[in-house]
PDB file of C-alpha atoms and ligand atoms in Angstrom:
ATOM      1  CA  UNK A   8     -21.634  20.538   0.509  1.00  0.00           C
ATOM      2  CA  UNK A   9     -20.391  17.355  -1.169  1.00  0.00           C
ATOM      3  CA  UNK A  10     -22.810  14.705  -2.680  1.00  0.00           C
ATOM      4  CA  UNK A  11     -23.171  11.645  -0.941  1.00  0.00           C
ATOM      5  CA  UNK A  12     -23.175   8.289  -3.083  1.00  0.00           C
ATOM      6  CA  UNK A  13     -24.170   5.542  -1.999  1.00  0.00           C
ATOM      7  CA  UNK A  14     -21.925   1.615  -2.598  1.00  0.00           C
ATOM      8  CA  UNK A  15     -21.812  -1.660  -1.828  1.00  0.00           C
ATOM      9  CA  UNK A  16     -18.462  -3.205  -0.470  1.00  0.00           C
ATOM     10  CA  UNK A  17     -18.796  -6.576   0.127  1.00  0.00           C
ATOM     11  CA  UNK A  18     -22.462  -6.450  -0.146  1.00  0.00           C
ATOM     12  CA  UNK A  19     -22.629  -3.763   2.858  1.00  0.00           C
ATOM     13  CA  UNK A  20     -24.183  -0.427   2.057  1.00  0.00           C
ATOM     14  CA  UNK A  21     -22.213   2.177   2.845  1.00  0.00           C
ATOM     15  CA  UNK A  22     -22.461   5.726   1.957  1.00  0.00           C
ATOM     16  CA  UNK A  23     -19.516   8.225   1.377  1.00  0.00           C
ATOM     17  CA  UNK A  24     -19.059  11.949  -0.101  1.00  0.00           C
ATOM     18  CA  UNK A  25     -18.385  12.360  -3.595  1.00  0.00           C
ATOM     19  CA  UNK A  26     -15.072  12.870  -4.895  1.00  0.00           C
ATOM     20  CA  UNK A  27     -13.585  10.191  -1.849  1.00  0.00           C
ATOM     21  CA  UNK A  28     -11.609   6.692  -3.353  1.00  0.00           C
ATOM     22  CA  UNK A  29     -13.325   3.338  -3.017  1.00  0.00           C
ATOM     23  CA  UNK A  30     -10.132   2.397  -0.151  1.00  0.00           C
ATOM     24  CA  UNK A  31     -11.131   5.374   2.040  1.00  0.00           C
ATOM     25  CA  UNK A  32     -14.680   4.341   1.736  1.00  0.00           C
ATOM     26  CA  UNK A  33     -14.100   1.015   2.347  1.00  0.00           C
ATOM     27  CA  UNK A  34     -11.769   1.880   5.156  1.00  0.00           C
ATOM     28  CA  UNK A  35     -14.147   4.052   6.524  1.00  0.00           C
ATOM     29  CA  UNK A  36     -16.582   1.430   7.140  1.00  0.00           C
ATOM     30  CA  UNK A  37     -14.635  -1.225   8.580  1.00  0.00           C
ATOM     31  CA  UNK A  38     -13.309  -3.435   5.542  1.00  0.00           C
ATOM     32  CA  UNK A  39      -9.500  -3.418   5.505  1.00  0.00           C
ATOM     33  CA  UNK A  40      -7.772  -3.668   1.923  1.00  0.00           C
ATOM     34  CA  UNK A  41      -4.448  -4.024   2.317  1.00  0.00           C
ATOM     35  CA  UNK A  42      -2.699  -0.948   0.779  1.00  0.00           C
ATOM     36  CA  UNK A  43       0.826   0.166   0.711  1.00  0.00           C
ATOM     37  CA  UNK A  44       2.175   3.198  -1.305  1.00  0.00           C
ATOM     38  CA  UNK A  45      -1.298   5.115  -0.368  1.00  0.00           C
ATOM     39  CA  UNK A  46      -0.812   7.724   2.647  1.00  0.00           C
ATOM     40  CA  UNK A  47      -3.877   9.255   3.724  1.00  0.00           C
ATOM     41  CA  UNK A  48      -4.761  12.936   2.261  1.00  0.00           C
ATOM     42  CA  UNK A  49      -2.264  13.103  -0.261  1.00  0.00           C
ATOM     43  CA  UNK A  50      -2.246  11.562  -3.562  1.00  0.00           C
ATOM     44  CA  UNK A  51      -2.626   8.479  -4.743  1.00  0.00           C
ATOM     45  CA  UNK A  52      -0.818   7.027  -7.464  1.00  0.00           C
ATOM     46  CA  UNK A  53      -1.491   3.641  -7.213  1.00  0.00           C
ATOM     47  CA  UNK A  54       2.015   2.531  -7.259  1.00  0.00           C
ATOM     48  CA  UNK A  55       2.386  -0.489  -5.399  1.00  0.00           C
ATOM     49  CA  UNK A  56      -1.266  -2.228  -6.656  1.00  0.00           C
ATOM     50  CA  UNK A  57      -1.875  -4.290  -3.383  1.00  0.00           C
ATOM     51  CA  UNK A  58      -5.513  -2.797  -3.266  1.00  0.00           C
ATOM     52  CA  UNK A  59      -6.731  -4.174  -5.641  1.00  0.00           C
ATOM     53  CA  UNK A  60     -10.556  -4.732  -5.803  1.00  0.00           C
ATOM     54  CA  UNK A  61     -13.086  -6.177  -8.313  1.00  0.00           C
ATOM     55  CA  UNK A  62     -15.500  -3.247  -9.972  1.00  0.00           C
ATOM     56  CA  UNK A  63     -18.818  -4.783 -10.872  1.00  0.00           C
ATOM     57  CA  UNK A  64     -20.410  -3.086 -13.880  1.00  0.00           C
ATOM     58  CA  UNK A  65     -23.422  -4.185 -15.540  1.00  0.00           C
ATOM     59  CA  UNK A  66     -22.146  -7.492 -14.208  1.00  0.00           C
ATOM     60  CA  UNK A  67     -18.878  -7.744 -15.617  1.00  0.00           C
ATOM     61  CA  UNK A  68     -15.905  -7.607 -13.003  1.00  0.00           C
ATOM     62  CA  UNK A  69     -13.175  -5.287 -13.516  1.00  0.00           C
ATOM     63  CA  UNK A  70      -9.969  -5.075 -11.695  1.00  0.00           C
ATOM     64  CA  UNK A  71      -8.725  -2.187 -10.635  1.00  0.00           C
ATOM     65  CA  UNK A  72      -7.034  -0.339  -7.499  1.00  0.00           C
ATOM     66  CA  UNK A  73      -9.074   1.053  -5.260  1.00  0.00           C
ATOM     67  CA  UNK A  74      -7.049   3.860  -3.857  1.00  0.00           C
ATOM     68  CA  UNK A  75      -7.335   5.534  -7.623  1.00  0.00           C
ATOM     69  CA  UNK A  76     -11.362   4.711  -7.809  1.00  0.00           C
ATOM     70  CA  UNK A  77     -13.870   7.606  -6.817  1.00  0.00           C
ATOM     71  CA  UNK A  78     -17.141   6.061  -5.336  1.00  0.00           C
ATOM     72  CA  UNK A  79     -20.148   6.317  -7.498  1.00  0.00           C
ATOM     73  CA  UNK A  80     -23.653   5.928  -7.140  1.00  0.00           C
ATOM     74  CA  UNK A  81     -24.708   2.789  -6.800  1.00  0.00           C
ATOM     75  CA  UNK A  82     -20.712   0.829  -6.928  1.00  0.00           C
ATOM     76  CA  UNK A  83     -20.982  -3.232  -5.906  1.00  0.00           C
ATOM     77  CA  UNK A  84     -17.260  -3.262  -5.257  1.00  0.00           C
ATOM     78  CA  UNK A  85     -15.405  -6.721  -3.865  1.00  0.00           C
ATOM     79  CA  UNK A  86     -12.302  -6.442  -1.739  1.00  0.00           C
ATOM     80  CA  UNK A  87     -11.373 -10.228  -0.987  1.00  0.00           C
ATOM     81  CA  UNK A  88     -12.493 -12.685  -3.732  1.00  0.00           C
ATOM     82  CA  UNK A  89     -10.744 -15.872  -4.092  1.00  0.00           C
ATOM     83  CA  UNK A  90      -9.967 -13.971  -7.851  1.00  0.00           C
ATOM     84  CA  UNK A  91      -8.088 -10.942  -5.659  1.00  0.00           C
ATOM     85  CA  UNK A  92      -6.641 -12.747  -2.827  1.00  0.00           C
ATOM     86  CA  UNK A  93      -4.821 -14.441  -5.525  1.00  0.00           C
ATOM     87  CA  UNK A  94      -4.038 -11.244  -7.618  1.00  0.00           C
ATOM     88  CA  UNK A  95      -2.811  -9.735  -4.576  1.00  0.00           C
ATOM     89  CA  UNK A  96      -1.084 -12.277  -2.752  1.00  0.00           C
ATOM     90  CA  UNK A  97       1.314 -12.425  -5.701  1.00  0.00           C
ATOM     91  CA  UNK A  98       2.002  -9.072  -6.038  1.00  0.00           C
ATOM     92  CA  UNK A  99       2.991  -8.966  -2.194  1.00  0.00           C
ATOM     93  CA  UNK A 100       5.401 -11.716  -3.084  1.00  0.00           C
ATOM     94  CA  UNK A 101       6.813  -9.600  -5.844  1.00  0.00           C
ATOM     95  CA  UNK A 102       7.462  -7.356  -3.567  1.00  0.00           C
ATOM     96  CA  UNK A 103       8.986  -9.165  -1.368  1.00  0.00           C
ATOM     97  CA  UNK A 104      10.981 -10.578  -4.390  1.00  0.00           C
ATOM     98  CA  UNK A 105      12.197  -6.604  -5.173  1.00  0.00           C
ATOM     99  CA  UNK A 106      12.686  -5.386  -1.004  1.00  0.00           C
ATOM    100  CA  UNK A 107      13.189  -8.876   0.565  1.00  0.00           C
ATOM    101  CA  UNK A 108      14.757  -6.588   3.442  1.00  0.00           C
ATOM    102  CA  UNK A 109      11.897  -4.504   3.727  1.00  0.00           C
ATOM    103  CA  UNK A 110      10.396  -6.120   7.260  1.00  0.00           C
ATOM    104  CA  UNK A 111       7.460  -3.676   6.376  1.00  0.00           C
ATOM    105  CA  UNK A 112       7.108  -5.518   2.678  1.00  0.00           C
ATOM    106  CA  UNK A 113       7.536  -8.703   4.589  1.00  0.00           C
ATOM    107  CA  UNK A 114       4.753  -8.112   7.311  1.00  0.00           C
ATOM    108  CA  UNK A 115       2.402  -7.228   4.746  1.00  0.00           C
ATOM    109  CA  UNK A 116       3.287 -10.314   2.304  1.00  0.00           C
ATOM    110  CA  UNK A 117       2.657 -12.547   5.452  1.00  0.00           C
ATOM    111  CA  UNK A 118      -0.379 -11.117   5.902  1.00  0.00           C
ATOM    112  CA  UNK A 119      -1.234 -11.382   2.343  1.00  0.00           C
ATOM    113  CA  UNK A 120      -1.155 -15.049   2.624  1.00  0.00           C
ATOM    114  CA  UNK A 121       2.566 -15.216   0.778  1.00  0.00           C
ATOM    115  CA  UNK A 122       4.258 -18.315   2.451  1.00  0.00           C
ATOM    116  CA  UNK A 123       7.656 -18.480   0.304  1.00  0.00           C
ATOM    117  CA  UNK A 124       8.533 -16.561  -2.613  1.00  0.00           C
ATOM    118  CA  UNK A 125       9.169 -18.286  -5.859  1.00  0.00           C
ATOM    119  CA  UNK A 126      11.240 -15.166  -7.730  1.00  0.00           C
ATOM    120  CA  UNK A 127      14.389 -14.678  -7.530  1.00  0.00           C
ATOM    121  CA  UNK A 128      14.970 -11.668  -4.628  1.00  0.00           C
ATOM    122  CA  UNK A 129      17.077  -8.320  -5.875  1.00  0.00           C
ATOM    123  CA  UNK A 130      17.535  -6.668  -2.664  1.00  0.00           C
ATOM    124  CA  UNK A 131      16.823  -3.624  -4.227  1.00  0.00           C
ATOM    125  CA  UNK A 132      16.750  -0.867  -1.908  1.00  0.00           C
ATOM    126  CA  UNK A 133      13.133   0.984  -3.477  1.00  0.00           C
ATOM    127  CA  UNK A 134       9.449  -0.423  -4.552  1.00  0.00           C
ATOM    128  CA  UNK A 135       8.984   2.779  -6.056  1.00  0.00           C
ATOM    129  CA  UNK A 136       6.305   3.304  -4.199  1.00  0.00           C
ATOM    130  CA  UNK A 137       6.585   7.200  -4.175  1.00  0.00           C
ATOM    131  CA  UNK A 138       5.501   7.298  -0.354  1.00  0.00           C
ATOM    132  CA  UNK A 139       8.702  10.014  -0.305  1.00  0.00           C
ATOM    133  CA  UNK A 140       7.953  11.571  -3.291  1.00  0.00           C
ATOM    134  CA  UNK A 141       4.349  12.837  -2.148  1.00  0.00           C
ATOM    135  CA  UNK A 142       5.824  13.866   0.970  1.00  0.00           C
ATOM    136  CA  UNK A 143       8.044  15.259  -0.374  1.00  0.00           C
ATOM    137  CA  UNK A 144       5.576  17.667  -2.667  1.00  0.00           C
ATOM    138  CA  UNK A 145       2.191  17.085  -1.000  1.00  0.00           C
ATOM    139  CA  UNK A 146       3.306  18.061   2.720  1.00  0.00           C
ATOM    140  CA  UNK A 147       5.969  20.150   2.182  1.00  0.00           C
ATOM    141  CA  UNK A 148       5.394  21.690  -1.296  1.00  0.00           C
ATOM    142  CA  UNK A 149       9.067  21.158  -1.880  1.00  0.00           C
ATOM    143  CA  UNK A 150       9.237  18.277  -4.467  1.00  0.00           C
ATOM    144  CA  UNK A 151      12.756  18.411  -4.085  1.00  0.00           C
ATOM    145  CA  UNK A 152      12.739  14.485  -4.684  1.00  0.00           C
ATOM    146  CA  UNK A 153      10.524  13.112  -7.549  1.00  0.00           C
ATOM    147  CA  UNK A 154      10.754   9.976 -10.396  1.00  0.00           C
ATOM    148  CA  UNK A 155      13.414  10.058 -12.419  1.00  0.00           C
ATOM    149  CA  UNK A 156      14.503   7.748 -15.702  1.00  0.00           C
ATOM    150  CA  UNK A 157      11.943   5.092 -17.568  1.00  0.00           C
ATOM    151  CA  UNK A 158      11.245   1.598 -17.209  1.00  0.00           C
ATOM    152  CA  UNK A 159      13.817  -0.025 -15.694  1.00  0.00           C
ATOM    153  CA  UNK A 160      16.041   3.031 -14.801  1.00  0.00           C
ATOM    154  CA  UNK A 161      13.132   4.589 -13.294  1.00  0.00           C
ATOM    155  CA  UNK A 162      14.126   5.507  -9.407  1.00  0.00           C
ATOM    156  CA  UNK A 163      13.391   8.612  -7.363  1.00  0.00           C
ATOM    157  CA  UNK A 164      16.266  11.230  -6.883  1.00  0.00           C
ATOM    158  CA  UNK A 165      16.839  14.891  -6.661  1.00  0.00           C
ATOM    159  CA  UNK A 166      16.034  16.743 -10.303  1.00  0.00           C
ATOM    160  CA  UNK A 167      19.355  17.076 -11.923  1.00  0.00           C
ATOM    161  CA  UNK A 168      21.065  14.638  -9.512  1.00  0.00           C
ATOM    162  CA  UNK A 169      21.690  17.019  -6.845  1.00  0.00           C
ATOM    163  CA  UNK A 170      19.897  17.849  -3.474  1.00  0.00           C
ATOM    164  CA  UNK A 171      18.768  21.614  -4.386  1.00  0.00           C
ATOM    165  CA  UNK A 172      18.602  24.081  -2.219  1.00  0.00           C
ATOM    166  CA  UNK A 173      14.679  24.259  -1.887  1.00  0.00           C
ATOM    167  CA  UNK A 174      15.155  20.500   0.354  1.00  0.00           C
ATOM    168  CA  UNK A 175      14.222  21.237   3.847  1.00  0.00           C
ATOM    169  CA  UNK A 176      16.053  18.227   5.002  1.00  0.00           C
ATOM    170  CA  UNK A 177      12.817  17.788   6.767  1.00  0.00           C
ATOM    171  CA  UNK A 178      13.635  13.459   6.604  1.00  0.00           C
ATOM    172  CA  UNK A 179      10.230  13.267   5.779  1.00  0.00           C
ATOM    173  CA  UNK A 180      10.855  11.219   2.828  1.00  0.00           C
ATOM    174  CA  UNK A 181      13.458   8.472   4.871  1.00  0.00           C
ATOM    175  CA  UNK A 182      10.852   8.546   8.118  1.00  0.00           C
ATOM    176  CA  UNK A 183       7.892   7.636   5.803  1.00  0.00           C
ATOM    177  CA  UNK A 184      10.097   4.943   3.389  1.00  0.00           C
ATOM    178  CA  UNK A 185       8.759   1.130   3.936  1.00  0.00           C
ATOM    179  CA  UNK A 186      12.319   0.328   3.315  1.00  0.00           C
ATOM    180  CA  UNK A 187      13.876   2.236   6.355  1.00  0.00           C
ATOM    181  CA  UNK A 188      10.975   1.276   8.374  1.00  0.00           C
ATOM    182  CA  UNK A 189      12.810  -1.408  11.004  1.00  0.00           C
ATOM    183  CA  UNK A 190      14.794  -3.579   8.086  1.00  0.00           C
ATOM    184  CA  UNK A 191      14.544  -7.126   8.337  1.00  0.00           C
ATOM    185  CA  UNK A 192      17.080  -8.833   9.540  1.00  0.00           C
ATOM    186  CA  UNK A 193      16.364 -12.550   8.456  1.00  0.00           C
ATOM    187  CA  UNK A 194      18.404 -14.336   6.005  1.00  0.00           C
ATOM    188  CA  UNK A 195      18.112 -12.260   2.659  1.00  0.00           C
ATOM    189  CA  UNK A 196      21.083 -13.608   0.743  1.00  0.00           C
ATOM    190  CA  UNK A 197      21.121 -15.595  -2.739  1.00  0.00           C
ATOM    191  CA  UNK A 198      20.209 -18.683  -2.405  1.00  0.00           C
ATOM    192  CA  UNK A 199      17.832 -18.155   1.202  1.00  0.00           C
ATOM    193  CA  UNK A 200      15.253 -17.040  -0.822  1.00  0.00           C
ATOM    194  CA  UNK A 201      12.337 -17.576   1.653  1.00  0.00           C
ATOM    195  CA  UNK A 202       9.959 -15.228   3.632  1.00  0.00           C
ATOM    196  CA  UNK A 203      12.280 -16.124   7.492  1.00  0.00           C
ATOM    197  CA  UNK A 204       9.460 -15.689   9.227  1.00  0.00           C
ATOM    198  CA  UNK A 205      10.952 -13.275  11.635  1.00  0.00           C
ATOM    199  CA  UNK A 206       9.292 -10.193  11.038  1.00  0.00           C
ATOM    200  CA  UNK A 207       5.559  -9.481  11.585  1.00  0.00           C
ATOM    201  CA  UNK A 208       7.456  -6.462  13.771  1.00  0.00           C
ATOM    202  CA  UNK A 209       4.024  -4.103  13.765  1.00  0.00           C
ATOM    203  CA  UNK A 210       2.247  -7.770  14.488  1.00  0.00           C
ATOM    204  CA  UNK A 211       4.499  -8.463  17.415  1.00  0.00           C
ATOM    205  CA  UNK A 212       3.667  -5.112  19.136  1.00  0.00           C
ATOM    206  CA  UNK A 213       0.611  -6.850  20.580  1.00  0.00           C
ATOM    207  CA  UNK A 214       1.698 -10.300  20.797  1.00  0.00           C
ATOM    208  CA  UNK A 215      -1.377 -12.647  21.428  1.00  0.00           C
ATOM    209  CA  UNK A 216      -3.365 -10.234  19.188  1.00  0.00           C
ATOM    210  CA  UNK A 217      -6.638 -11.187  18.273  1.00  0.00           C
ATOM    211  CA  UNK A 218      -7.637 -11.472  14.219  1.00  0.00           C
ATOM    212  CA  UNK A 219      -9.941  -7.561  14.920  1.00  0.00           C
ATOM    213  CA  UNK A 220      -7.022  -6.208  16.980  1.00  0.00           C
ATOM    214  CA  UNK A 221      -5.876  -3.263  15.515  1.00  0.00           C
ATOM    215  CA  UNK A 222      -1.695  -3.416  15.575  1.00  0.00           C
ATOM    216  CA  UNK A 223      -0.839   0.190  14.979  1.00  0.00           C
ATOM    217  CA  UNK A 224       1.156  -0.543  12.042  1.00  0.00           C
ATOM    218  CA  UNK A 225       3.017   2.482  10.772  1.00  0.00           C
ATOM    219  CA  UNK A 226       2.165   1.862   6.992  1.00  0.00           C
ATOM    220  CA  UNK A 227      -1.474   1.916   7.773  1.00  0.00           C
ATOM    221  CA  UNK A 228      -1.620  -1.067   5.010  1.00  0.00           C
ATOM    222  CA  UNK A 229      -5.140  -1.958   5.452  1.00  0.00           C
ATOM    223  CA  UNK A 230      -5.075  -4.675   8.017  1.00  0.00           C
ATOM    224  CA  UNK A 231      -6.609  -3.112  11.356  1.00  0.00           C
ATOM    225  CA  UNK A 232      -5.300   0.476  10.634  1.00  0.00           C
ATOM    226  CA  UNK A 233      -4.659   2.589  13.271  1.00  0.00           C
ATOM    227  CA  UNK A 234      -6.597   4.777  12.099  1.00  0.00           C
ATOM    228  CA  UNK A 235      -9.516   2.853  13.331  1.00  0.00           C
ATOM    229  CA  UNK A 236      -8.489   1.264  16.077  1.00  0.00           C
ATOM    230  CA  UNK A 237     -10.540  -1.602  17.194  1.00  0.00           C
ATOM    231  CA  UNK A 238     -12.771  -2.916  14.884  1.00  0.00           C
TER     232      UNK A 238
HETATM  233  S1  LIG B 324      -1.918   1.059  -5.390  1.00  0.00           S
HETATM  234 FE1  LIG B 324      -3.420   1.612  -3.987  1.00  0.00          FE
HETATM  235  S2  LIG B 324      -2.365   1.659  -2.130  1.00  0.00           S
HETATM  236 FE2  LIG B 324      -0.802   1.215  -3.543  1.00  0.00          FE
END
């Protein structure tokens, strides 16, 4: 039987087994961080750094991502200080600056307070988030995709550049992509450089929705997760 720790998130006390992240925790209670490349019971990697939190120990702040943070006895752990809405808002509008076409990168930018984007947007078509990649190996066992190149070459692909034989063609890896996920359709070209507005497509699903009304988005990003439901 695991050990059970007990934290404070956002100065509630909450209590979770050992050996679970500070985001599960946290999401387990109630408190939504906003998360993006995480997918529940597989790896973490902490890829896309949206969940940020603030760390208190002995009563210096550290920032780190909570998806890659095991709970400890007696955590103080802050989701949504002035310090990380600010961290986090702009790395949802670099984001949106790399996938402007992602409507899932866009919803979650909104919703991260980004308004308009002041970098200049790529259009690339991955965030390297790895969402594919750890289906790819943690669901399937086939890690027939994985990372491939450094730095600014790095990009997921087959190993060797071809699909080998071991791919199950399962489309796991397109069905769980944030970039295939409905693409935006607003007006993404140089020079338009602007969140349109248009999307909030999980937000729209319940049109009228209350601030606590769970949206069923399909990312699961932290703000009302399905998983939840209400809350
Ligand atoms: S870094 Fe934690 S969810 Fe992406």
């Amino acid at each position: 039987m695991k050990k059970i720790v007990t934290l404070t998130i956002d100065g509630a006390t909450t209590r979770a087994p050992k050996g679970t992240t500070v985001l599960d925790a946290a999401i387990e209670y109630g408190i939504c961080i906003p998360h993006l490349c995480h997918i529940p019971n597989m790896t973490d990697i902490g890829a896309c750094r949206l969940c940020i939190v603030e760390n208190i120990v002995d009563g210096r702040s550290r920032i780190t991502t909570s998806c890659t943070l095991d709970v400890q006895e007696g955590m103080v752990i802050r989701t949504n200080t002035e310090r990380i809405r600010h961290l986090r808002r702009n790395i949802a509008e670099l984001l949106v600056a790399q996938a402007p076409n992602s409507r899932a990168v866009q919803d979650m930018a909104v919703r991260c307070g980004v308004k308009e984007v002041r970098y200049p947007f790529r259009n690339d078509d991955c965030i390297l988030c790895g969402r594919c990649v750890r289906i790819c190996s943690d669901m399937w066992q086939a890690r027939a995709i994985g990372f491939v190149g450094r730095g600014a070459e790095r990009r997921v692909g087959f190993p060797f550049g071809d699909r080998p034989a071991y791919c199950k063609e399962c489309n796991s890896c397109v069905d769980t992509c944030p970039m295939t996920i409905v693409p935006c359709e607003g007006s993404m070209k140089p020079g338009e450089a602007h969140l349109c507005g248009g999307c909030e497509s999980q937000l729209s699903m319940a049109s009228g929705a209350q601030e606590a009304m769970c949206v069923m988005c399909r990312l699961g990003e932290g703000f009302k997760c399905s998983r939840y439901g209400w809350q």
